[in-house]
Amino acid sequence: MTFDGIVILLRKLLDVLLVWWLLYYILKNLRKNVKMVLLFKGILILLVLKVISDLLNLVTINYLLDYVIMWGPLALIIIFQPEIRNVLEQLGRSQLLGRHKLLTVDEREKVVYEIIQALDYCKRARIGALIVIERDHSLNDYIEKSKKLYADISSDLLESIFFPNNPLHDGGVIIQGDKITSAGAVFPTSDNLKISKRLGTRHRAALGISEETDCISLIASEETGRLSIALGGELHYNLTLDEVKLMLLDELRPKKVTTIEEEEETIDEESNASNE
């Protein structure tokens, strides 16, 4: 094969990979957005009607569908402008290296330990809490609008932030790495119709930010003391402390380990931490 042939082959391969990545990204975000799912279903129905009208030679419905297909994309851009903007913002917030990957095993275990201690206190005292841990997608937009702290993570600080008389009690705490970056953060609430009406604003905000980013949202219910985690637009409700701890350790684990020895060491250390 000549050099020009190799270049052409690489171009075609790159073209296919880019199209595949674009479709994957769209479908990945599509399943998390209720409005976009309904839109997708509506487009499928219109396409089915178009095929049926062509086969049966239905002149009137075919005429109307032609106009809908012609002007539909422009109308969709106008109507769903907020959803399109959110997808573009997600793309801009994406980072090649997530902040959680910088944590060592000891740092990761300390972060989980301090969070679990704080959640245990909130659970027993029936204090509402919302803790959001940043990963690959930046949360700087929400940090800028909240009270900046940049403090070392500790259970005592988390407990004091969520104490009912604290002005920052109603907002959320954002954690970057092993630091409490800000408190009093306000997050978008989820529009998911499948959420139980019994769940309040705190749970909807945790689910909403997990739909827009890849963060980990931890919730302690003020009314019931139950603990929950929102991940990837899904709410894991009424978890035990041990379940929350195991999920945190798993989700904060680096996606790639360079050597087999490091992987075995990481698994052994996390197993010992879980047994403790």
Short mmCIF file of C-alpha atoms in Angstrom, two decimals:
data_model
loop_
_atom_site.label_atom_id
_atom_site.label_comp_id
_atom_site.label_asym_id
_atom_site.label_seq_id
_atom_site.Cartn_x
_atom_site.Cartn_y
_atom_site.Cartn_z
CA MET A 1 0.00 0.00 0.00
CA THR A 2 1.35 3.43 -0.96
CA PHE A 3 1.75 6.38 1.43
CA ASP A 4 -1.22 8.18 -0.19
CA GLY A 5 -3.36 5.10 0.32
CA ILE A 6 -2.44 4.97 4.01
CA VAL A 7 -3.32 8.66 4.41
CA ILE A 8 -6.71 8.13 2.73
CA LEU A 9 -7.40 5.13 4.96
CA LEU A 10 -6.49 7.08 8.11
CA ARG A 11 -8.77 9.94 7.03
CA LYS A 12 -11.69 7.58 6.54
CA LEU A 13 -11.00 5.92 9.89
CA LEU A 14 -10.88 9.32 11.61
CA ASP A 15 -14.10 10.32 9.89
CA VAL A 16 -15.89 7.18 11.12
CA LEU A 17 -14.53 7.59 14.65
CA LEU A 18 -15.68 11.21 14.86
CA VAL A 19 -19.18 10.31 13.64
CA TRP A 20 -19.33 7.39 16.10
CA TRP A 21 -18.22 9.64 18.99
CA LEU A 22 -20.78 12.29 18.06
CA LEU A 23 -23.64 9.77 17.95
CA TYR A 24 -22.49 8.21 21.23
CA TYR A 25 -22.35 11.61 22.94
CA ILE A 26 -25.79 12.60 21.66
CA LEU A 27 -27.41 9.30 22.69
CA LYS A 28 -25.67 9.37 26.06
CA ASN A 29 -27.11 12.79 26.87
CA LEU A 30 -30.43 11.99 25.20
CA ARG A 31 -31.36 9.29 27.71
CA LYS A 32 -30.84 11.69 30.63
CA ASN A 33 -33.11 14.45 29.28
CA VAL A 34 -36.84 13.81 29.47
CA LYS A 35 -37.71 16.56 27.00
CA MET A 36 -35.20 15.33 24.45
CA VAL A 37 -36.53 11.77 24.76
CA LEU A 38 -40.05 13.01 24.02
CA LEU A 39 -38.69 15.01 21.08
CA PHE A 40 -36.92 11.95 19.72
CA LYS A 41 -40.14 9.91 19.97
CA GLY A 42 -42.05 12.66 18.16
CA ILE A 43 -39.54 12.70 15.30
CA LEU A 44 -39.81 8.91 14.95
CA ILE A 45 -43.62 9.16 14.78
CA LEU A 46 -43.39 11.81 12.04
CA LEU A 47 -40.97 9.67 10.03
CA VAL A 48 -43.27 6.65 10.32
CA LEU A 49 -46.22 8.77 9.17
CA LYS A 50 -44.16 10.03 6.24
CA VAL A 51 -43.33 6.48 5.13
CA ILE A 52 -46.98 5.39 5.46
CA SER A 53 -48.25 8.41 3.55
CA ASP A 54 -45.80 7.74 0.72
CA LEU A 55 -46.79 4.07 0.50
CA LEU A 56 -50.54 4.81 0.55
CA ASN A 57 -50.21 7.95 -1.57
CA LEU A 58 -52.00 10.14 1.00
CA VAL A 59 -51.71 13.53 -0.72
CA THR A 60 -52.95 15.86 2.05
CA ILE A 61 -50.98 14.37 4.95
CA ASN A 62 -47.93 14.08 2.68
CA TYR A 63 -48.22 17.77 1.79
CA LEU A 64 -48.40 18.77 5.49
CA LEU A 65 -45.53 16.51 6.47
CA ASP A 66 -43.32 18.00 3.76
CA TYR A 67 -43.78 21.43 5.34
CA VAL A 68 -43.14 20.05 8.82
CA ILE A 69 -39.92 18.38 7.67
CA MET A 70 -38.85 21.50 5.80
CA TRP A 71 -39.34 23.98 8.68
CA GLY A 72 -39.12 21.53 11.58
CA PRO A 73 -35.34 21.82 12.22
CA LEU A 74 -35.57 25.62 12.54
CA ALA A 75 -38.53 25.34 14.90
CA LEU A 76 -36.73 22.73 17.02
CA ILE A 77 -33.66 24.96 17.37
CA ILE A 78 -35.85 27.82 18.62
CA ILE A 79 -38.05 25.74 20.94
CA PHE A 80 -35.27 23.58 22.41
CA GLN A 81 -32.63 26.27 22.61
CA PRO A 82 -32.06 25.73 26.40
CA GLU A 83 -31.51 21.98 25.94
CA ILE A 84 -29.09 22.55 23.03
CA ARG A 85 -27.21 25.11 25.11
CA ASN A 86 -26.92 22.64 28.00
CA VAL A 87 -25.42 19.98 25.73
CA LEU A 88 -22.86 22.48 24.38
CA GLU A 89 -22.05 23.62 27.93
CA GLN A 90 -21.46 20.00 28.95
CA LEU A 91 -19.06 19.60 26.06
CA GLY A 92 -17.21 22.73 27.16
CA ARG A 93 -17.04 21.57 30.77
CA SER A 94 -15.54 18.18 29.85
CA GLN A 95 -11.94 17.62 30.86
CA LEU A 96 -9.54 15.02 29.52
CA LEU A 97 -8.24 14.32 33.00
CA GLY A 98 -10.69 14.26 35.88
CA ARG A 99 -9.71 15.89 39.16
CA HIS A 100 -10.54 12.73 41.09
CA LYS A 101 -7.74 10.90 39.28
CA LEU A 102 -5.16 13.02 41.09
CA LEU A 103 -6.07 11.52 44.47
CA THR A 104 -3.84 8.84 45.92
CA VAL A 105 -5.36 5.81 47.65
CA ASP A 106 -4.80 7.38 51.09
CA GLU A 107 -6.30 10.71 50.02
CA ARG A 108 -9.30 8.97 48.48
CA GLU A 109 -9.92 6.97 51.64
CA LYS A 110 -9.65 10.11 53.79
CA VAL A 111 -12.17 11.94 51.60
CA VAL A 112 -14.62 9.04 51.84
CA TYR A 113 -14.07 8.67 55.60
CA GLU A 114 -14.76 12.36 56.32
CA ILE A 115 -17.86 12.39 54.11
CA ILE A 116 -19.23 9.21 55.69
CA GLN A 117 -18.68 10.61 59.20
CA ALA A 118 -20.56 13.79 58.26
CA LEU A 119 -23.42 11.85 56.64
CA ASP A 120 -23.67 9.60 59.70
CA TYR A 121 -24.08 12.68 61.89
CA CYS A 122 -26.67 14.20 59.55
CA LYS A 123 -28.56 10.90 59.40
CA ARG A 124 -28.77 10.58 63.20
CA ALA A 125 -29.57 14.27 63.79
CA ARG A 126 -32.05 14.48 60.88
CA ILE A 127 -30.11 17.31 59.24
CA GLY A 128 -30.49 17.86 55.51
CA ALA A 129 -27.31 17.83 53.44
CA LEU A 130 -26.26 17.94 49.79
CA ILE A 131 -22.65 17.14 48.89
CA VAL A 132 -21.51 17.22 45.25
CA ILE A 133 -18.14 15.77 44.22
CA GLU A 134 -16.67 17.04 40.95
CA ARG A 135 -15.19 14.56 38.47
CA ASP A 136 -14.47 14.97 34.74
CA HIS A 137 -16.97 17.79 34.16
CA SER A 138 -16.05 21.12 35.74
CA LEU A 139 -18.44 22.68 38.27
CA ASN A 140 -16.79 26.11 38.13
CA ASP A 141 -20.02 27.76 36.93
CA TYR A 142 -21.73 26.77 40.19
CA ILE A 143 -18.67 27.51 42.32
CA GLU A 144 -18.54 31.08 41.02
CA LYS A 145 -22.10 31.71 42.25
CA SER A 146 -21.57 30.15 45.70
CA LYS A 147 -19.57 30.93 48.84
CA LYS A 148 -15.94 29.95 48.21
CA LEU A 149 -14.11 28.14 51.01
CA TYR A 150 -11.10 26.19 49.61
CA ALA A 151 -10.71 24.29 52.89
CA ASP A 152 -9.35 20.85 53.68
CA ILE A 153 -12.17 18.34 53.83
CA SER A 154 -13.27 17.37 57.33
CA SER A 155 -16.43 15.94 58.86
CA ASP A 156 -16.54 18.73 61.45
CA LEU A 157 -16.58 21.41 58.75
CA LEU A 158 -19.27 19.60 56.75
CA GLU A 159 -21.43 19.17 59.86
CA SER A 160 -21.10 22.86 60.75
CA ILE A 161 -22.01 23.93 57.20
CA PHE A 162 -25.23 21.91 57.22
CA PHE A 163 -26.20 22.83 60.79
CA PRO A 164 -29.73 24.31 60.59
CA ASN A 165 -28.72 27.75 61.92
CA ASN A 166 -25.94 28.14 59.37
CA PRO A 167 -26.81 30.54 56.50
CA LEU A 168 -25.31 28.04 54.02
CA HIS A 169 -27.45 25.15 55.27
CA ASP A 170 -29.91 25.13 52.37
CA GLY A 171 -27.30 25.09 49.60
CA GLY A 172 -24.96 22.36 48.43
CA VAL A 173 -21.29 21.77 49.13
CA ILE A 174 -18.91 21.25 46.20
CA ILE A 175 -15.80 19.10 46.66
CA GLN A 176 -12.85 19.14 44.26
CA GLY A 177 -10.25 16.51 44.96
CA ASP A 178 -9.71 16.54 48.74
CA LYS A 179 -10.85 20.15 49.21
CA ILE A 180 -14.21 21.70 50.07
CA THR A 181 -14.26 24.35 47.36
CA SER A 182 -17.53 26.10 48.11
CA ALA A 183 -20.81 25.97 50.03
CA GLY A 184 -24.29 27.33 49.47
CA ALA A 185 -24.26 26.24 45.82
CA VAL A 186 -27.54 26.23 43.92
CA PHE A 187 -28.08 23.50 41.31
CA PRO A 188 -30.73 23.03 38.60
CA THR A 189 -33.61 20.78 39.63
CA SER A 190 -34.51 17.73 37.57
CA ASP A 191 -37.60 17.63 35.35
CA ASN A 192 -37.71 13.83 35.43
CA LEU A 193 -41.36 12.79 35.76
CA LYS A 194 -40.38 9.45 37.28
CA ILE A 195 -39.19 11.06 40.51
CA SER A 196 -41.46 10.45 43.47
CA LYS A 197 -43.45 13.53 44.47
CA ARG A 198 -42.46 12.84 48.06
CA LEU A 199 -38.87 13.84 47.32
CA GLY A 200 -38.07 17.49 47.92
CA THR A 201 -35.92 20.15 46.28
CA ARG A 202 -32.67 18.77 47.68
CA HIS A 203 -33.13 15.40 45.96
CA ARG A 204 -34.28 17.05 42.71
CA ALA A 205 -31.25 19.37 42.73
CA ALA A 206 -28.90 16.41 43.31
CA LEU A 207 -30.50 14.53 40.43
CA GLY A 208 -30.51 17.64 38.22
CA ILE A 209 -26.77 18.31 38.54
CA SER A 210 -26.04 14.59 38.00
CA GLU A 211 -28.00 14.79 34.72
CA GLU A 212 -25.91 17.71 33.48
CA THR A 213 -22.48 16.53 34.69
CA ASP A 214 -20.75 13.32 35.78
CA CYS A 215 -20.51 14.42 39.42
CA ILE A 216 -21.41 12.35 42.49
CA SER A 217 -24.30 13.84 44.48
CA LEU A 218 -24.88 12.71 48.06
CA ILE A 219 -28.08 13.56 49.90
CA ALA A 220 -29.14 13.29 53.52
CA SER A 221 -32.89 13.76 53.98
CA GLU A 222 -33.95 16.26 56.60
CA GLU A 223 -37.37 14.63 57.08
CA THR A 224 -36.42 10.94 57.19
CA GLY A 225 -32.64 10.86 57.69
CA ARG A 226 -32.29 8.54 54.69
CA LEU A 227 -29.16 8.67 52.54
CA SER A 228 -29.16 8.69 48.74
CA ILE A 229 -26.73 9.05 45.84
CA ALA A 230 -27.44 10.54 42.41
CA LEU A 231 -25.22 9.26 39.60
CA GLY A 232 -25.61 9.79 35.86
CA GLY A 233 -29.21 10.97 36.19
CA GLU A 234 -30.23 8.01 38.39
CA LEU A 235 -31.18 8.26 42.06
CA HIS A 236 -30.09 5.46 44.41
CA TYR A 237 -32.48 6.02 47.29
CA ASN A 238 -32.41 4.96 50.95
CA LEU A 239 -28.87 3.52 51.15
CA THR A 240 -27.03 2.36 54.25
CA LEU A 241 -23.77 3.99 55.30
CA ASP A 242 -21.83 0.93 54.14
CA GLU A 243 -23.52 1.05 50.72
CA VAL A 244 -22.70 4.75 50.37
CA LYS A 245 -19.08 4.09 51.37
CA LEU A 246 -18.63 1.25 48.87
CA MET A 247 -20.22 3.28 46.05
CA LEU A 248 -17.98 6.26 46.80
CA LEU A 249 -14.83 4.16 46.85
CA ASP A 250 -15.83 2.56 43.56
CA GLU A 251 -16.81 5.78 41.80
CA LEU A 252 -13.73 7.70 42.96
CA ARG A 253 -11.35 4.95 41.87
CA PRO A 254 -9.23 5.99 38.85
CA LYS A 255 -10.55 4.62 35.57
CA LYS A 256 -7.16 3.30 34.48
CA VAL A 257 -4.35 1.73 36.47
CA THR A 258 -0.94 1.68 34.84
CA THR A 259 0.38 -1.63 36.15
CA ILE A 260 -0.99 -4.90 37.48
CA GLU A 261 0.99 -4.43 40.71
CA GLU A 262 -0.62 -1.02 41.35
CA GLU A 263 -4.07 -2.46 40.62
CA GLU A 264 -3.57 -5.33 43.08
CA GLU A 265 -2.24 -2.91 45.70
CA THR A 266 -5.24 -0.61 45.22
CA ILE A 267 -7.73 -3.46 45.52
CA ASP A 268 -6.02 -4.80 48.69
CA GLU A 269 -5.91 -1.38 50.37
CA GLU A 270 -9.55 -0.61 49.55
CA SER A 271 -10.65 -4.04 50.77
CA ASN A 272 -8.87 -3.46 54.08
CA ALA A 273 -10.48 -0.03 54.38
CA SER A 274 -13.94 -1.49 53.73
CA ASN A 275 -13.41 -4.19 56.38
CA GLU A 276 -12.46 -1.55 58.92
#
